[in-house]
CSV table of C-alpha atoms in Angstrom, one decimal:
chain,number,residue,atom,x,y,z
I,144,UNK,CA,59.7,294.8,153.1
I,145,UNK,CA,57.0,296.3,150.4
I,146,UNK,CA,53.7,295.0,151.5
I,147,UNK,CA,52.8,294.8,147.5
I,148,UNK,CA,55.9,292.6,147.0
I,149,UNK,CA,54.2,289.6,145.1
I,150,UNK,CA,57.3,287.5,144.3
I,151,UNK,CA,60.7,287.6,144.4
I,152,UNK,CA,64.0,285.8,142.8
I,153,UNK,CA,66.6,284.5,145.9
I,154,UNK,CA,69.9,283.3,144.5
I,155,UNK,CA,71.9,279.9,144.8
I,156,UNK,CA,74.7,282.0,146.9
I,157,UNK,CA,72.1,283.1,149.8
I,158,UNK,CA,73.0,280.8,152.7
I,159,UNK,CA,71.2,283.0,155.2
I,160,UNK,CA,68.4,285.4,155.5
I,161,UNK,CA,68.0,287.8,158.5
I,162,UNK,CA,65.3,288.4,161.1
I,163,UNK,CA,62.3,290.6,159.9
I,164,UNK,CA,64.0,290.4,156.4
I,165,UNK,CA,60.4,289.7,154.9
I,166,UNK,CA,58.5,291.2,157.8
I,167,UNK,CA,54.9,292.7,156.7
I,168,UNK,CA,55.4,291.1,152.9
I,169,UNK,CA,51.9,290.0,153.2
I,170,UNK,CA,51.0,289.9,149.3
I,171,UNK,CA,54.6,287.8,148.9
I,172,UNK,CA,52.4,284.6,147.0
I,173,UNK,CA,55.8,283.2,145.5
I,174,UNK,CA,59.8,283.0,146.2
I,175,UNK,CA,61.5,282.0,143.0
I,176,UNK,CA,64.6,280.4,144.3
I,177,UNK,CA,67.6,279.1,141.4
I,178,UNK,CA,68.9,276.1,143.6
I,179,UNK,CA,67.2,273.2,144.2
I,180,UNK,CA,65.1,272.2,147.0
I,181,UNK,CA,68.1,270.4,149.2
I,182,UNK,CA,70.2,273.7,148.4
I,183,UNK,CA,66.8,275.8,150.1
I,184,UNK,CA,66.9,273.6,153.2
I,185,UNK,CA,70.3,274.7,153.9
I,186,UNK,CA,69.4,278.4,154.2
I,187,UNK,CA,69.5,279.3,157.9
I,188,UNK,CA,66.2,281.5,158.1
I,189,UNK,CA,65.6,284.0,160.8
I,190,UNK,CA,62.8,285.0,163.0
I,191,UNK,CA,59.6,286.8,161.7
I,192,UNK,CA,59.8,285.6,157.9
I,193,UNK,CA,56.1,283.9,158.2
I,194,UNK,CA,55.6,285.8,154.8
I,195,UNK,CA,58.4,284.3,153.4
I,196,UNK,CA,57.7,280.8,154.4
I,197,UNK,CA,54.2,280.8,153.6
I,198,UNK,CA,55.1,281.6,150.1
I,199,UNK,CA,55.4,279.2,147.0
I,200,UNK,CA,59.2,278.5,146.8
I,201,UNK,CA,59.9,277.6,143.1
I,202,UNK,CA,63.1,275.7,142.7
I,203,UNK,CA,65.2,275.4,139.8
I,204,UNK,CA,65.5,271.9,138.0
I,205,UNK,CA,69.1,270.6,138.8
I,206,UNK,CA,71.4,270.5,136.1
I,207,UNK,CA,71.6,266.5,135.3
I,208,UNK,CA,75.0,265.5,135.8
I,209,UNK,CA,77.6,263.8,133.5
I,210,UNK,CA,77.3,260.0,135.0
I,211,UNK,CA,78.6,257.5,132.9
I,212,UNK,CA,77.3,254.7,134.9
I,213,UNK,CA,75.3,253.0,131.8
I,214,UNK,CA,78.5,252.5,130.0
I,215,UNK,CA,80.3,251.2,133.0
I,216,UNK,CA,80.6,247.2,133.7
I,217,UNK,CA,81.8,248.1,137.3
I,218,UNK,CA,79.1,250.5,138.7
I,219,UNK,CA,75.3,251.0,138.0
I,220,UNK,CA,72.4,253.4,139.3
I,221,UNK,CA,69.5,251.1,140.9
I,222,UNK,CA,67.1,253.1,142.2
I,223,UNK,CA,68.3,255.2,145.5
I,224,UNK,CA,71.4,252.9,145.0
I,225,UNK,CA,74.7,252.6,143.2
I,226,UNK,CA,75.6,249.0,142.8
I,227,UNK,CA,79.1,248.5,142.5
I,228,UNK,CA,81.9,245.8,141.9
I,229,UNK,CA,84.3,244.7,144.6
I,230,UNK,CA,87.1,246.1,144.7
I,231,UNK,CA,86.5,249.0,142.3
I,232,UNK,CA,88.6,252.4,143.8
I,233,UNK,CA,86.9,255.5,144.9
I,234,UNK,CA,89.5,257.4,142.1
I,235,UNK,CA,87.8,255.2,139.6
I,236,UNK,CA,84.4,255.8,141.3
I,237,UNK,CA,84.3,259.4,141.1
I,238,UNK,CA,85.9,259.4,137.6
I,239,UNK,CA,82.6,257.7,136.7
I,240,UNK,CA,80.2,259.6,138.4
I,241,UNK,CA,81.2,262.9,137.4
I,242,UNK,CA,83.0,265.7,138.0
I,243,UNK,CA,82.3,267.6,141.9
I,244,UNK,CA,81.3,264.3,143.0
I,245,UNK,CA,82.3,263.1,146.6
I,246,UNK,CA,82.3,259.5,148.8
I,247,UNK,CA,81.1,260.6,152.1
I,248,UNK,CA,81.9,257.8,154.5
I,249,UNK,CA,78.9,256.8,157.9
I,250,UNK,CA,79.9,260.1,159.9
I,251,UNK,CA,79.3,261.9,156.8
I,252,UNK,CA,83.1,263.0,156.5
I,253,UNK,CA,84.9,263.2,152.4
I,254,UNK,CA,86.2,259.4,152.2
I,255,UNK,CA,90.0,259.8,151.2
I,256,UNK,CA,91.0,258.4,147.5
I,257,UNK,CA,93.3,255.9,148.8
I,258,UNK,CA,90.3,254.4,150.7
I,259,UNK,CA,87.8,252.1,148.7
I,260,UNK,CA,84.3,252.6,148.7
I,261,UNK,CA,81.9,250.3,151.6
I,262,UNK,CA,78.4,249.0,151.2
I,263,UNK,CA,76.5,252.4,153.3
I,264,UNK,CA,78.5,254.6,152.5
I,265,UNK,CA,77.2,257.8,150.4
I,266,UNK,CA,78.0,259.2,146.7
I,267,UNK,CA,77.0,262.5,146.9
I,268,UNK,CA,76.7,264.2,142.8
I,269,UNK,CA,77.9,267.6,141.9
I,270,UNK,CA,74.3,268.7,141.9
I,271,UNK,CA,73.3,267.1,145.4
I,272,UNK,CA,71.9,264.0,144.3
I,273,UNK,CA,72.8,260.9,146.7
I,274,UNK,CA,73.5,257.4,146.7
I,275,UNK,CA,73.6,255.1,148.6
I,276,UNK,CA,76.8,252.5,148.0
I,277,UNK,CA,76.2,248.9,147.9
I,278,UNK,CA,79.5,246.8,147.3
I,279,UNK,CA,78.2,243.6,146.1
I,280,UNK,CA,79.3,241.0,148.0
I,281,UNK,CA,80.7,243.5,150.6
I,282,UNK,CA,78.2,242.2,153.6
I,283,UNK,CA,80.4,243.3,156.4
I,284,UNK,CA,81.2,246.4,155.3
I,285,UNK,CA,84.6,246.8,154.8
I,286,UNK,CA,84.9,247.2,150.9
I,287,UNK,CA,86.2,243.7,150.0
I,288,UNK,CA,85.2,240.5,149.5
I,289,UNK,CA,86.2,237.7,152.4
I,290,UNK,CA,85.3,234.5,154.0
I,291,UNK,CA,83.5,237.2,156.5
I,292,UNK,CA,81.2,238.4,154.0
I,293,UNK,CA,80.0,234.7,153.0
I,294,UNK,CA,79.9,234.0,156.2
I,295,UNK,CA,77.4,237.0,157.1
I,296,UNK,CA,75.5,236.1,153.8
I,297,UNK,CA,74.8,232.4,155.0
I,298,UNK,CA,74.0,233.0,158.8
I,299,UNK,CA,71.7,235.7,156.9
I,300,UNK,CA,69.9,233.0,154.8
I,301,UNK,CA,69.1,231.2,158.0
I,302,UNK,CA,68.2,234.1,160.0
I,303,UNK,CA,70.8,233.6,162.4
I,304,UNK,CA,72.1,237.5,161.1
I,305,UNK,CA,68.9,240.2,160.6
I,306,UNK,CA,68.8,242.4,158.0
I,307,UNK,CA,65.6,244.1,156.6
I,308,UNK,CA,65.7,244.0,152.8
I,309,UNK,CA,66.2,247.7,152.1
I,310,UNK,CA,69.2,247.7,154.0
I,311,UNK,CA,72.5,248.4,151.6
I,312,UNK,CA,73.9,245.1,154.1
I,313,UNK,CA,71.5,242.8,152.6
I,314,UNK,CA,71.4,244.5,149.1
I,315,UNK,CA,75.3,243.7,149.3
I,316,UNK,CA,74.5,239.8,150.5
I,317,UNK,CA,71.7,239.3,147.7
I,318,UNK,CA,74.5,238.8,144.8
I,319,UNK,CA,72.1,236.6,142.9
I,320,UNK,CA,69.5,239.2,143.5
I,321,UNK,CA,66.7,237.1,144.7
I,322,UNK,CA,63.8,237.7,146.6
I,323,UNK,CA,65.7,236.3,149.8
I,324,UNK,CA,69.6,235.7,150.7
I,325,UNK,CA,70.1,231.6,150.3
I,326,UNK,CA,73.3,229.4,150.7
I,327,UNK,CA,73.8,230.4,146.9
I,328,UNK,CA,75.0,234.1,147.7
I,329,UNK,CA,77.5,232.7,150.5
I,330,UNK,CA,78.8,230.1,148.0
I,331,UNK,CA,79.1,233.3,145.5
I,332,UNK,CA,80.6,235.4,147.7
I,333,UNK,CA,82.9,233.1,149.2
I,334,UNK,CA,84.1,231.3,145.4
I,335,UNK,CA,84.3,235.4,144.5
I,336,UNK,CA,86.4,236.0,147.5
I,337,UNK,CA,89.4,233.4,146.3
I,338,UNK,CA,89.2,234.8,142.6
I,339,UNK,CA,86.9,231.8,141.2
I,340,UNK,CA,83.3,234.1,140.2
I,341,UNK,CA,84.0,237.1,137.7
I,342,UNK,CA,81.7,239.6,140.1
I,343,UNK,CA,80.8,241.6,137.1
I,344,UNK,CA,78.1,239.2,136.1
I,345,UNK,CA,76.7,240.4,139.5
I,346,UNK,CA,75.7,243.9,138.2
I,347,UNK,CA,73.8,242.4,135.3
């Protein structure tokens, strides 16, 4: 490489860059890259590219994606999560989050559409942004509501069941969304379970 290179422009379609490739670039101050940062971390860089590394990477700003969650009574951005009512299908899911979106199950594999959505499992955005899912109500992980999840949400309350409070499990539990799970989620849960609580109130 020119050892007056100062900057240079990488594109979103690089995926690798090979050994030496910015060997002796020693005035190489700053890498303007047009993907975002999560895109960069991908790249599988080679050997001898101090230069390269040392440099300023500038990263573009991601597009925002078309998420219609604020007009939705079934699904709703909190924070690093995506609160979403029982029993809501990934189809309808995806259809809400955008287009290029994606469920990606524990094992990080594409959840199938005829599959519904589980509290800890992932929605990934068309420009890399991620979520984690929280099925409200879903304790045990399974995408519905049952006896099992009330069940989890009161041995919870009592600390006979130990979940921090950051974990999507007790975000799930905490249907009243109170500082602490209580014998009022289980009672929630469970009535929600037989058809007796309308769950949308939960996303409030």
């Amino acid at each position: 490489m020119c050892d007056s290179l100062t900057a240079i422009k990488i594109p979103v379609f690089v995926t690798s860059i090979d050994n030496y490739a910015f060997n002796g670039s020693r005035s190489l101050t700053d890498v303007y890259y047009s993907g975002t940062e999560e895109q960069w971390n991908e790249i599988t860089i080679g050997e001898y590219n101090d230069e390269l590394l040392g440099a300023t990477i500038h990263f573009s700003e991601p597009e925002q994606p078309d998420v219609s969650f604020e007009d939705s009574e079934y699904a709703k951005v909190s924070g690093s999560d995506v609160l979403v009512n029982a029993g809501l299908g990934t189809v309808e899911l995806l259809s809400q989050a955008g287009e290029g979106a994606k469920i990606l199950d524990k094992d990080g594999h594409e959840l199938p559409v005829d599959k519904l959505p589980c509290t800890g499992m992932t929605l990934k955005l068309s420009d890399g942004t991620k979520y984690i899912i929280v099925v409200l109500g879903d304790a045990d992980c399974d995408g519905n509501l049952s006896s099992s999840d009330a069940r989890l949400a009161l041995r919870a309350s009592v600390g006979l069941e130990k979940y921090e409070e950051t974990s999507p499990e007790f975000k799930a539990a905490n249907v009243e969304r109170g500082d602490g799970l209580s014998s009022a989620d289980a009672r929630l849960i469970l009535r929600a379970s037989v058809g007796l609580e309308d769950t949308k109130a939960w996303l409030r």
